[in-house]
PDB file of C-alpha atoms in Angstrom:
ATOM      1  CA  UNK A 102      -5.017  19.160   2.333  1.00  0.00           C
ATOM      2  CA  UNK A 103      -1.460  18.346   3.215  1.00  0.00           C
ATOM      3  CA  UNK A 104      -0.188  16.814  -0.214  1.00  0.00           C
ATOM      4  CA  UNK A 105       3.525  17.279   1.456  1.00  0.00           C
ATOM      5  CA  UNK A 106       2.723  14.257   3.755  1.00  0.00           C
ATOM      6  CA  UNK A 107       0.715  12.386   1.551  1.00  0.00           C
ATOM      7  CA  UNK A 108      -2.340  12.321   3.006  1.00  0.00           C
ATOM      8  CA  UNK A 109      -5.813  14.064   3.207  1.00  0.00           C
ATOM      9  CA  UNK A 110      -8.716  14.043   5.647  1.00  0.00           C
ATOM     10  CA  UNK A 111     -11.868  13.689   5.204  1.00  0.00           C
ATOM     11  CA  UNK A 112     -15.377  13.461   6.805  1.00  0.00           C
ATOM     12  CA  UNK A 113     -18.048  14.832   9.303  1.00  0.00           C
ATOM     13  CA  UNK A 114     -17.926  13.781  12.837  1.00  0.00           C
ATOM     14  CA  UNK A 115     -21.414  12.116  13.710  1.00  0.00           C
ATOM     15  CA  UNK A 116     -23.693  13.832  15.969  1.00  0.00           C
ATOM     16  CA  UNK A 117     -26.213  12.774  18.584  1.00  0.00           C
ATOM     17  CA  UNK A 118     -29.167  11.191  17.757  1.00  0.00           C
ATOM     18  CA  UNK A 119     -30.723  10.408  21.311  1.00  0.00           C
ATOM     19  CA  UNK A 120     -33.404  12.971  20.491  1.00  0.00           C
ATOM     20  CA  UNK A 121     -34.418  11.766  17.376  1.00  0.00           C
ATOM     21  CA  UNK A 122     -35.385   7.799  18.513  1.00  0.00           C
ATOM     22  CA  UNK A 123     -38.847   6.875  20.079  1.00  0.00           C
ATOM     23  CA  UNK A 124     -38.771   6.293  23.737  1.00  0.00           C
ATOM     24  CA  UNK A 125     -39.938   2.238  22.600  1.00  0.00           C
ATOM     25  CA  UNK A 126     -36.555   2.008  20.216  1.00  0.00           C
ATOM     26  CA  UNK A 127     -34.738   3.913  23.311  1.00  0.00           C
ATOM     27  CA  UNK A 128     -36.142   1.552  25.436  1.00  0.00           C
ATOM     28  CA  UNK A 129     -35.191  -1.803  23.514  1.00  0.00           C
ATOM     29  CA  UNK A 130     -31.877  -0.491  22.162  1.00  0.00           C
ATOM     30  CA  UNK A 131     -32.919  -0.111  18.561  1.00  0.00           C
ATOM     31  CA  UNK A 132     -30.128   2.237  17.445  1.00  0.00           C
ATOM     32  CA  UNK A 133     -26.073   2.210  16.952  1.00  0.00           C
ATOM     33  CA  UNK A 134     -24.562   2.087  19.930  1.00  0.00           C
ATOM     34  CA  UNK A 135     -21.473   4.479  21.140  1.00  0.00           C
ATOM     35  CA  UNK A 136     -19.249   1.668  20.753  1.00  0.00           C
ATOM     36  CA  UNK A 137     -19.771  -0.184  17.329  1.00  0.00           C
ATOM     37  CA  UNK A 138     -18.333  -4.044  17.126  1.00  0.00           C
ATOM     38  CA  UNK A 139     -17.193  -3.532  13.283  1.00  0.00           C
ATOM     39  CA  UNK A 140     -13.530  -2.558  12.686  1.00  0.00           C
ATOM     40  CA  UNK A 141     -12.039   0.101  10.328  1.00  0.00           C
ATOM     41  CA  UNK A 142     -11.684  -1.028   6.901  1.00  0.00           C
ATOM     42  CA  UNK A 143      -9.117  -0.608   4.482  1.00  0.00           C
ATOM     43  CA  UNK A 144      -8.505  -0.640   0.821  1.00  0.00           C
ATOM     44  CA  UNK A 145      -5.423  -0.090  -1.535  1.00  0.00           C
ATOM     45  CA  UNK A 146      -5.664   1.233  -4.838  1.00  0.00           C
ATOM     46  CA  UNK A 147      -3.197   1.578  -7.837  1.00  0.00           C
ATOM     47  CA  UNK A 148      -0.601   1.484  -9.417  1.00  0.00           C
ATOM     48  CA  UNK A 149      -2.802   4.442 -11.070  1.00  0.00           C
ATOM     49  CA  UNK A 150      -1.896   5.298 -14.725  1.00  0.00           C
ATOM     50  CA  UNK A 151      -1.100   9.335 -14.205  1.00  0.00           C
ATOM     51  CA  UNK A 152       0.608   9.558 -11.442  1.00  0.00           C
ATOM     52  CA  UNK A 153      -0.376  12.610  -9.085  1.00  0.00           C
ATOM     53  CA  UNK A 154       1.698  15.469  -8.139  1.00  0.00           C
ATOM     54  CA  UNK A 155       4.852  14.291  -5.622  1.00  0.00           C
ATOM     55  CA  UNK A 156       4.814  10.897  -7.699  1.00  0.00           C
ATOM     56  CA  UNK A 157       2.142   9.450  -6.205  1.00  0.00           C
ATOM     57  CA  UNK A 158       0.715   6.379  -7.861  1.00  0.00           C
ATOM     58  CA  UNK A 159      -1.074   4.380  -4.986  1.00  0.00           C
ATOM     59  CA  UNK A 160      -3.611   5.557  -2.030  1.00  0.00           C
ATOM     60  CA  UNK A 161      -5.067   3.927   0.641  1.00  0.00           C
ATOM     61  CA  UNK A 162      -8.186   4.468   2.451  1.00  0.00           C
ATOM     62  CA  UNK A 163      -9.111   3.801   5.741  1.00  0.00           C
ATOM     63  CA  UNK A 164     -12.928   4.148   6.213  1.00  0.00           C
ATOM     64  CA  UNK A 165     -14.906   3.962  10.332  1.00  0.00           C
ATOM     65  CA  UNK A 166     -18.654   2.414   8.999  1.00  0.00           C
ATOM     66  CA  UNK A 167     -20.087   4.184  12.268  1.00  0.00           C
ATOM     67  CA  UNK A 168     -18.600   7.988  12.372  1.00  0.00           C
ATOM     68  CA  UNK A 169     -18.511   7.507   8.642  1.00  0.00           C
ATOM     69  CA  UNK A 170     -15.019   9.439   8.965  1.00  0.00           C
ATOM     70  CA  UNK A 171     -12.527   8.257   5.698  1.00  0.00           C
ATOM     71  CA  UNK A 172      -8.522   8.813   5.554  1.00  0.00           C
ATOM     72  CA  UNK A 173      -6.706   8.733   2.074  1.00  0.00           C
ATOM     73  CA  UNK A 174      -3.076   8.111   2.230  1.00  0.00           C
ATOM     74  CA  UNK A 175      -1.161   8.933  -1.016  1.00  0.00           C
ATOM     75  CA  UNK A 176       1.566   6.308  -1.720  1.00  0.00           C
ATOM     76  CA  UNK A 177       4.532   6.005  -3.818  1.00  0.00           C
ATOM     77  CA  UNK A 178       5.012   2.621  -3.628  1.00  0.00           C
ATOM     78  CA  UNK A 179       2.979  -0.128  -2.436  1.00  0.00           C
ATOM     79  CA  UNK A 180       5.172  -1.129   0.138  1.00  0.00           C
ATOM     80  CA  UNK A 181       4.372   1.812   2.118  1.00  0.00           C
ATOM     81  CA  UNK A 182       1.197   0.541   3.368  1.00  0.00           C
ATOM     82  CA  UNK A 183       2.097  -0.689   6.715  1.00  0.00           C
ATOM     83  CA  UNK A 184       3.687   2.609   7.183  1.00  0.00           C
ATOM     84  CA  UNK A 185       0.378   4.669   6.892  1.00  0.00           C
ATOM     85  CA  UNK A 186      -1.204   2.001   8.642  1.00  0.00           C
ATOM     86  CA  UNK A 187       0.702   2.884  11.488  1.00  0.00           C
ATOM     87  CA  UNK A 188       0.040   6.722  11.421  1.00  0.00           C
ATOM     88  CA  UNK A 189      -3.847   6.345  10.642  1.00  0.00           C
ATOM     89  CA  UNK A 190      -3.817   4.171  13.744  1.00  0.00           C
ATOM     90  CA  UNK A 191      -1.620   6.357  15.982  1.00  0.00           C
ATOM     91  CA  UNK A 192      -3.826   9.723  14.567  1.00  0.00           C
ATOM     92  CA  UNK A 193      -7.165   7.689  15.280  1.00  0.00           C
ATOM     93  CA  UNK A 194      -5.948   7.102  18.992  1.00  0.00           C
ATOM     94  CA  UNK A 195      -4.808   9.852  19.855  1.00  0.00           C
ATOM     95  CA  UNK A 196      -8.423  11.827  18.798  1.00  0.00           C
ATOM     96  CA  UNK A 197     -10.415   9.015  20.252  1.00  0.00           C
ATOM     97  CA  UNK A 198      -8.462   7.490  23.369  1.00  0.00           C
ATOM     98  CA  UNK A 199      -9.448   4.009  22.317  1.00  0.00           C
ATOM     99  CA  UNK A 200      -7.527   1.657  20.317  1.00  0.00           C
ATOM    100  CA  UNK A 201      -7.818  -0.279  16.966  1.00  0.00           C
ATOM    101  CA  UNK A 202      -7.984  -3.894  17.625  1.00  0.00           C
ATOM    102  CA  UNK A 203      -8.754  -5.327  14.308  1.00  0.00           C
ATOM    103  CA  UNK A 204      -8.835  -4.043  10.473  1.00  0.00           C
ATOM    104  CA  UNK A 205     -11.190  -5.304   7.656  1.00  0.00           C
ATOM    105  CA  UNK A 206      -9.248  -5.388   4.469  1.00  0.00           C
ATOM    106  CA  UNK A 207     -10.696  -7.329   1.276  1.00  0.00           C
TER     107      UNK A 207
END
């Protein structure tokens, strides 16, 4: 965990399941595809009552529904947001060559 940057990884990477589906699913294209339409979401959290180490009161997660990989962000202030936006989405292309078009927030 880097706490210097504010920020912590998490997750497993999802593997292969081509072997695992019935040639009839295979066939009719009963399973996720490689390329899922949802978007990342994203949720903000805080001010918390103890604050972490660093000063830390907010985080932010960023959560992919189909590799189930998750990003917290440690924040100091709310306003940083847009900030760690922009380094989960320069992190996320620059393991997976594609790029985030849209983000589900709530």
């Amino acid at each position: 965990m880097d706490m210097d940057k504010g920020k912590r990884k998490m997750g497993t990477q999802q593997q292969s399941r081509a072997n695992d589906i019935c040639a009839h699913c295979r066939e009719k294209g009963h399973w996720k595809r490689d390329y899922p339409k949802l978007p990342p979401r994203q949720d903000v959290c805080g001010p918390q009552i103890t604050q972490a180490r660093g000063g830390f009161s907010y985080f932010i997660t960023f959560i992919d529904d189909h590799s189930r990989y998750g990003y917290v962000y440690l924040m100091r202030y709310k306003s940083e947001t847009f900030v760690r936006f922009k380094e989960f989405r320069l992190e996320v292309e620059n393991q997976t060559g594609r790029k985030i078009i849209t983000l589900r927030s709530n």
